[in-house]
Amino acid sequence: DFTGGIEQRFEFKSNLSLTHLNENDLFDFIKSCIDYGSLIACSINADKRKIESVLPNGLVIGHTYSITNYYILPIKYDNNLSDRNLIRLRNPWGNDIEWNGKWSDADPIWNLFDEKTRKRLSIQRKHDGEFWMSFKDFYKEFDVMEVCHISPDTYDEFGLTIQDSKHHWRMWYALGSWRAGENSGGSCATLGCRHGCYYWRNPQFIIELTLNRTFNSNRLCMMIIALMQKPITNNSNEQYIQIRLFRIKPNVKICEKKIYKPDEVERIASTGPYVNRREVSLLLKTTTGAYLIVPSMADVDQNCDFLLRIFSQDTTIGRTFVNIFANDNHEDQIHQNLDQQHSIPEQTPSKL
C-alpha cells in the first residue's frame, strides 16, 4: 500500500511452478529484481509456538529478512574456474544473530580471497545483522519470498523517479470494470471453452510486445501482469479473481472492437486457481508478439471495478486495445479512460 507497487509471493516448497520459474531461474529473477529496485523479503515458516526461535545455523524462524544484494563470485579450483551465486540478507534486528554457515562473516573461506574482494563485498565481522550465504543454502533454508516491484513513477529519497535510474520497469495500466448483464462472464474450467459459456464476455485487453533495438529478436523478455480489484462498496467482500494470458495466433488480424474467440488464441499462462485476494499477479518470460489478457471473476454477473497493470523489461509495449462486451456507452467510456491514463512515457532503453 505504501509503495503502490506490484506484490508477488513465492513459496519455494509448494507453488514455485505456478510462477513459470524453476530453481535455476530464481537466482536470475532475484538479480533482476535488485537491479530494478524491487523490494525483497523472505522468511522461514514456523508455527505460533516457535515464532522467532533461533536455529543452530543462526537463522530465526517466523522472522522477516530483507534481501539487499547479490554477487556472482568466481572461484578457481584445481585450475577450473566456476561461479558461486551469493545472496546478501539482513536481519532487521541489526545484532549478532546472523547466519553462521558457509559464506557467513566468520567463515574461514573468505581468507582465500584478496582484500579487494572482501572489501567489495563488505566482509567484516560486525554484529550488524547483515550476512552473505550461497543461493543454494538460501533456497534450502527459506520457505517464502515476497517481492514488491516498484512503479517507475515512484520517487526515491533524492527526489528522482525510479525511471531516472539505469534499470527500470516499463509500465502500462488501465482501469476497467465488470458489470452484471454486460461483461461479467465468470469462469470456465474447460481449456478450449467451446461449449457456449459466458467466459468470453469478460473484458479483453490486447497488447503487442516488441523488443528494444538493443536486443536480439530471439531474446525472452520478462513480463508481470497484475490484477487488483476494487469492490463497489466498502462492505463488499473480495471476489475470486484470475488472469489468463493468451497468445493471438499469427493468422488472426489484430484490431479494435473485436471479441476474440477460443480458436483465435492459444492459452499460455494464468495466475492459477481463482482466489479471493485483492490482487493477483503473473510472472513469465515470453517472446515478442500480440497477446490477449482476460481478467475474470469466478462468478457470473457480479459488479466490481479493477486495475490492470503490466510491467515489462527490455520491451516496448506497442499498440494496446481494450475490447469489452457491453453496451456502446459503457465501451466508449472505457476507451476514453484508457486513452487518458494508459502509460508512463518511454525512457531510454537500458540493458541488464
Short mmCIF file of N, CA and C in Angstrom, two decimals, residues 127-228:
data_model
loop_
_atom_site.label_atom_id
_atom_site.label_comp_id
_atom_site.label_asym_id
_atom_site.label_seq_id
_atom_site.Cartn_x
_atom_site.Cartn_y
_atom_site.Cartn_z
N HIS A 127 28.60 -7.12 14.22
CA HIS A 127 27.29 -7.60 14.66
C HIS A 127 26.22 -6.62 14.16
N ASP A 128 26.02 -6.63 12.83
CA ASP A 128 25.08 -5.67 12.24
C ASP A 128 23.87 -6.34 11.60
N GLY A 129 23.78 -7.67 11.70
CA GLY A 129 22.63 -8.39 11.16
C GLY A 129 22.70 -8.68 9.68
N GLU A 130 23.75 -8.22 8.99
CA GLU A 130 23.85 -8.44 7.55
C GLU A 130 24.89 -9.51 7.27
N PHE A 131 24.61 -10.38 6.31
CA PHE A 131 25.49 -11.51 6.03
C PHE A 131 25.26 -12.02 4.61
N TRP A 132 26.25 -12.78 4.13
CA TRP A 132 26.15 -13.46 2.84
C TRP A 132 25.88 -14.94 3.06
N MET A 133 25.21 -15.55 2.10
CA MET A 133 25.05 -17.00 2.07
C MET A 133 24.92 -17.42 0.61
N SER A 134 25.19 -18.68 0.33
CA SER A 134 25.06 -19.13 -1.05
C SER A 134 23.59 -19.20 -1.42
N PHE A 135 23.31 -19.01 -2.70
CA PHE A 135 21.92 -19.11 -3.15
C PHE A 135 21.38 -20.51 -2.90
N LYS A 136 22.23 -21.52 -3.02
CA LYS A 136 21.80 -22.89 -2.78
C LYS A 136 21.30 -23.06 -1.35
N ASP A 137 22.05 -22.51 -0.38
CA ASP A 137 21.61 -22.59 1.02
C ASP A 137 20.38 -21.73 1.27
N PHE A 138 20.33 -20.58 0.63
CA PHE A 138 19.15 -19.71 0.76
C PHE A 138 17.89 -20.45 0.32
N TYR A 139 17.96 -21.09 -0.82
CA TYR A 139 16.79 -21.81 -1.35
C TYR A 139 16.42 -22.99 -0.44
N LYS A 140 17.42 -23.60 0.15
CA LYS A 140 17.18 -24.75 1.03
C LYS A 140 16.58 -24.33 2.36
N GLU A 141 17.07 -23.22 2.94
CA GLU A 141 16.68 -22.85 4.30
C GLU A 141 15.38 -22.04 4.37
N PHE A 142 15.12 -21.20 3.36
CA PHE A 142 13.95 -20.33 3.43
C PHE A 142 12.76 -20.94 2.71
N ASP A 143 11.57 -20.55 3.14
CA ASP A 143 10.33 -21.10 2.58
C ASP A 143 9.57 -20.11 1.71
N VAL A 144 9.61 -18.84 2.06
CA VAL A 144 8.76 -17.84 1.40
C VAL A 144 9.60 -16.64 1.00
N MET A 145 9.35 -16.13 -0.19
CA MET A 145 9.95 -14.88 -0.62
C MET A 145 8.85 -13.98 -1.17
N GLU A 146 8.84 -12.73 -0.72
CA GLU A 146 7.85 -11.77 -1.19
C GLU A 146 8.57 -10.60 -1.84
N VAL A 147 8.08 -10.21 -3.02
CA VAL A 147 8.71 -9.15 -3.81
C VAL A 147 7.70 -8.05 -4.07
N CYS A 148 8.15 -6.81 -3.94
CA CYS A 148 7.33 -5.66 -4.32
C CYS A 148 8.06 -4.94 -5.46
N HIS A 149 7.47 -5.00 -6.65
CA HIS A 149 8.04 -4.34 -7.81
C HIS A 149 7.57 -2.89 -7.82
N ILE A 150 8.53 -1.97 -7.76
CA ILE A 150 8.21 -0.56 -7.62
C ILE A 150 7.81 0.05 -8.96
N SER A 151 6.76 0.83 -8.94
CA SER A 151 6.30 1.53 -10.14
C SER A 151 7.38 2.51 -10.61
N PRO A 152 7.58 2.65 -11.93
CA PRO A 152 8.64 3.54 -12.42
C PRO A 152 8.42 5.01 -12.12
N ASP A 153 7.22 5.39 -11.69
CA ASP A 153 6.98 6.80 -11.35
C ASP A 153 7.11 7.06 -9.86
N THR A 154 7.67 6.08 -9.11
CA THR A 154 7.89 6.24 -7.68
C THR A 154 9.13 7.10 -7.43
N TYR A 155 9.05 8.00 -6.46
CA TYR A 155 10.18 8.87 -6.14
C TYR A 155 11.04 8.24 -5.04
N ASP A 156 12.35 8.44 -5.15
CA ASP A 156 13.25 8.00 -4.09
C ASP A 156 13.55 9.16 -3.15
N GLU A 157 14.49 8.94 -2.21
CA GLU A 157 14.78 9.96 -1.21
C GLU A 157 15.48 11.19 -1.79
N PHE A 158 15.97 11.07 -3.03
CA PHE A 158 16.65 12.20 -3.67
C PHE A 158 15.72 12.98 -4.61
N GLY A 159 14.45 12.61 -4.63
CA GLY A 159 13.50 13.30 -5.48
C GLY A 159 13.53 12.84 -6.93
N LEU A 160 14.20 11.72 -7.20
CA LEU A 160 14.25 11.17 -8.55
C LEU A 160 13.27 10.02 -8.67
N THR A 161 12.68 9.85 -9.83
CA THR A 161 11.81 8.71 -10.04
C THR A 161 12.64 7.49 -10.38
N ILE A 162 12.04 6.30 -10.17
CA ILE A 162 12.74 5.06 -10.50
C ILE A 162 13.12 5.03 -11.97
N GLN A 163 12.29 5.63 -12.83
CA GLN A 163 12.59 5.59 -14.26
C GLN A 163 13.80 6.44 -14.63
N ASP A 164 14.29 7.26 -13.68
CA ASP A 164 15.52 8.01 -13.92
C ASP A 164 16.77 7.15 -13.70
N SER A 165 16.60 5.98 -13.09
CA SER A 165 17.74 5.11 -12.80
C SER A 165 18.12 4.30 -14.04
N LYS A 166 19.25 3.59 -13.93
CA LYS A 166 19.75 2.82 -15.07
C LYS A 166 18.77 1.74 -15.50
N HIS A 167 18.21 1.04 -14.53
CA HIS A 167 17.25 -0.03 -14.82
C HIS A 167 15.89 0.36 -14.26
N HIS A 168 14.87 0.16 -15.03
CA HIS A 168 13.53 0.38 -14.51
C HIS A 168 12.53 -0.42 -15.35
N TRP A 169 11.43 -0.74 -14.74
CA TRP A 169 10.35 -1.39 -15.46
C TRP A 169 9.69 -0.40 -16.41
N ARG A 170 9.10 -0.92 -17.47
CA ARG A 170 8.19 -0.15 -18.29
C ARG A 170 6.77 -0.56 -17.89
N MET A 171 5.92 0.42 -17.72
CA MET A 171 4.60 0.14 -17.15
C MET A 171 3.49 0.61 -18.08
N TRP A 172 2.44 -0.18 -18.13
CA TRP A 172 1.21 0.17 -18.82
C TRP A 172 0.07 -0.19 -17.88
N TYR A 173 -0.96 0.63 -17.82
CA TYR A 173 -2.08 0.26 -16.95
C TYR A 173 -3.39 0.78 -17.51
N ALA A 174 -4.48 0.16 -17.05
CA ALA A 174 -5.81 0.58 -17.46
C ALA A 174 -6.79 0.29 -16.34
N LEU A 175 -7.78 1.15 -16.21
CA LEU A 175 -8.88 0.93 -15.28
C LEU A 175 -10.02 0.27 -16.04
N GLY A 176 -10.67 -0.67 -15.41
CA GLY A 176 -11.79 -1.36 -16.03
C GLY A 176 -12.81 -1.78 -15.01
N SER A 177 -13.82 -2.50 -15.46
CA SER A 177 -14.86 -2.96 -14.53
C SER A 177 -15.60 -4.14 -15.14
N TRP A 178 -16.16 -4.96 -14.26
CA TRP A 178 -17.12 -5.98 -14.65
C TRP A 178 -18.50 -5.48 -14.28
N ARG A 179 -19.46 -5.65 -15.16
CA ARG A 179 -20.83 -5.23 -14.89
C ARG A 179 -21.79 -6.37 -15.21
N ALA A 180 -22.67 -6.64 -14.25
CA ALA A 180 -23.66 -7.71 -14.42
C ALA A 180 -24.50 -7.45 -15.65
N GLY A 181 -24.72 -8.49 -16.44
CA GLY A 181 -25.53 -8.38 -17.64
C GLY A 181 -24.80 -7.80 -18.83
N GLU A 182 -23.53 -7.39 -18.64
CA GLU A 182 -22.78 -6.79 -19.74
C GLU A 182 -21.50 -7.57 -20.04
N ASN A 183 -20.55 -7.51 -19.11
CA ASN A 183 -19.25 -8.12 -19.38
C ASN A 183 -18.71 -8.91 -18.20
N SER A 184 -19.56 -9.33 -17.30
CA SER A 184 -19.15 -10.15 -16.16
C SER A 184 -19.43 -11.61 -16.51
N GLY A 185 -18.48 -12.22 -17.24
CA GLY A 185 -18.73 -13.53 -17.82
C GLY A 185 -18.38 -14.70 -16.94
N GLY A 186 -17.75 -14.46 -15.79
CA GLY A 186 -17.42 -15.56 -14.89
C GLY A 186 -16.28 -16.42 -15.40
N SER A 187 -16.18 -17.62 -14.85
CA SER A 187 -15.07 -18.52 -15.13
C SER A 187 -15.47 -19.60 -16.12
N CYS A 188 -14.48 -20.34 -16.54
CA CYS A 188 -14.71 -21.52 -17.37
C CYS A 188 -13.60 -22.51 -17.08
N ALA A 189 -13.98 -23.74 -16.75
CA ALA A 189 -12.99 -24.75 -16.40
C ALA A 189 -12.48 -25.51 -17.61
N THR A 190 -13.14 -25.35 -18.75
CA THR A 190 -12.75 -26.08 -19.95
C THR A 190 -11.65 -25.33 -20.68
N LEU A 191 -10.54 -25.99 -20.98
CA LEU A 191 -9.39 -25.33 -21.58
C LEU A 191 -9.74 -24.70 -22.93
N GLY A 192 -10.44 -25.45 -23.78
CA GLY A 192 -10.81 -24.93 -25.09
C GLY A 192 -11.99 -24.00 -25.04
N CYS A 193 -12.86 -24.18 -24.09
CA CYS A 193 -14.01 -23.30 -23.87
C CYS A 193 -14.81 -23.11 -25.16
N ARG A 194 -15.36 -24.21 -25.67
CA ARG A 194 -16.16 -24.12 -26.90
C ARG A 194 -17.61 -24.54 -26.68
N HIS A 195 -18.06 -24.52 -25.45
CA HIS A 195 -19.39 -25.04 -25.17
C HIS A 195 -20.42 -23.95 -24.87
N GLY A 196 -20.10 -22.72 -25.25
CA GLY A 196 -21.12 -21.67 -25.17
C GLY A 196 -21.26 -21.00 -23.83
N CYS A 197 -20.22 -21.04 -22.97
CA CYS A 197 -20.32 -20.34 -21.70
C CYS A 197 -20.10 -18.85 -21.93
N TYR A 198 -20.13 -18.08 -20.85
CA TYR A 198 -20.04 -16.62 -20.98
C TYR A 198 -18.63 -16.09 -20.74
N TYR A 199 -17.64 -16.98 -20.62
CA TYR A 199 -16.29 -16.52 -20.28
C TYR A 199 -15.78 -15.45 -21.23
N TRP A 200 -16.05 -15.60 -22.51
CA TRP A 200 -15.51 -14.67 -23.50
C TRP A 200 -16.25 -13.34 -23.54
N ARG A 201 -17.20 -13.15 -22.64
CA ARG A 201 -17.81 -11.83 -22.46
C ARG A 201 -16.96 -10.95 -21.53
N ASN A 202 -16.02 -11.55 -20.83
CA ASN A 202 -15.17 -10.78 -19.92
C ASN A 202 -14.35 -9.75 -20.70
N PRO A 203 -13.89 -8.66 -20.03
CA PRO A 203 -13.05 -7.67 -20.71
C PRO A 203 -11.83 -8.33 -21.34
N GLN A 204 -11.43 -7.84 -22.49
CA GLN A 204 -10.27 -8.36 -23.21
C GLN A 204 -9.30 -7.21 -23.47
N PHE A 205 -8.05 -7.43 -23.10
CA PHE A 205 -7.00 -6.43 -23.32
C PHE A 205 -5.96 -7.01 -24.27
N ILE A 206 -5.67 -6.29 -25.31
CA ILE A 206 -4.71 -6.75 -26.32
C ILE A 206 -3.47 -5.88 -26.25
N ILE A 207 -2.30 -6.51 -26.14
CA ILE A 207 -1.04 -5.76 -26.14
C ILE A 207 -0.11 -6.38 -27.17
N GLU A 208 0.75 -5.56 -27.74
CA GLU A 208 1.78 -6.02 -28.65
C GLU A 208 3.14 -5.69 -28.04
N LEU A 209 3.95 -6.71 -27.82
CA LEU A 209 5.28 -6.53 -27.26
C LEU A 209 6.32 -6.54 -28.36
N THR A 210 7.19 -5.54 -28.36
CA THR A 210 8.32 -5.50 -29.29
C THR A 210 9.59 -5.25 -28.48
N LEU A 211 10.67 -5.94 -28.84
CA LEU A 211 11.93 -5.75 -28.13
C LEU A 211 12.57 -4.43 -28.52
N ASN A 212 13.28 -3.83 -27.56
CA ASN A 212 14.05 -2.64 -27.87
C ASN A 212 15.13 -2.97 -28.90
N ARG A 213 15.59 -1.99 -29.61
CA ARG A 213 16.53 -2.21 -30.71
C ARG A 213 17.84 -2.82 -30.25
N THR A 214 18.15 -2.70 -28.96
CA THR A 214 19.45 -3.18 -28.47
C THR A 214 19.49 -4.69 -28.27
N PHE A 215 18.36 -5.38 -28.49
CA PHE A 215 18.32 -6.80 -28.17
C PHE A 215 18.03 -7.66 -29.40
N ASN A 216 18.53 -8.88 -29.35
CA ASN A 216 18.26 -9.85 -30.39
C ASN A 216 16.79 -10.25 -30.36
N SER A 217 16.22 -10.49 -31.51
CA SER A 217 14.78 -10.78 -31.58
C SER A 217 14.41 -12.10 -30.94
N ASN A 218 15.40 -12.99 -30.71
CA ASN A 218 15.11 -14.28 -30.10
C ASN A 218 15.13 -14.22 -28.57
N ARG A 219 15.48 -13.09 -28.02
CA ARG A 219 15.60 -12.96 -26.57
C ARG A 219 14.23 -13.01 -25.90
N LEU A 220 14.15 -13.73 -24.78
CA LEU A 220 12.92 -13.74 -24.00
C LEU A 220 12.85 -12.49 -23.14
N CYS A 221 11.67 -11.96 -22.97
CA CYS A 221 11.50 -10.78 -22.13
C CYS A 221 10.63 -11.13 -20.93
N MET A 222 10.93 -10.51 -19.80
CA MET A 222 10.18 -10.77 -18.58
C MET A 222 9.00 -9.80 -18.50
N MET A 223 7.86 -10.34 -18.10
CA MET A 223 6.65 -9.53 -18.00
C MET A 223 5.88 -9.91 -16.75
N ILE A 224 5.35 -8.92 -16.06
CA ILE A 224 4.50 -9.14 -14.89
C ILE A 224 3.14 -8.51 -15.18
N ILE A 225 2.09 -9.28 -15.00
CA ILE A 225 0.73 -8.78 -15.18
C ILE A 225 0.03 -8.87 -13.83
N ALA A 226 -0.59 -7.80 -13.40
CA ALA A 226 -1.24 -7.77 -12.09
C ALA A 226 -2.67 -7.26 -12.23
N LEU A 227 -3.56 -7.89 -11.50
CA LEU A 227 -4.97 -7.51 -11.48
C LEU A 227 -5.36 -7.19 -10.05
N MET A 228 -5.78 -5.96 -9.81
CA MET A 228 -6.22 -5.54 -8.48
C MET A 228 -7.71 -5.18 -8.54
#
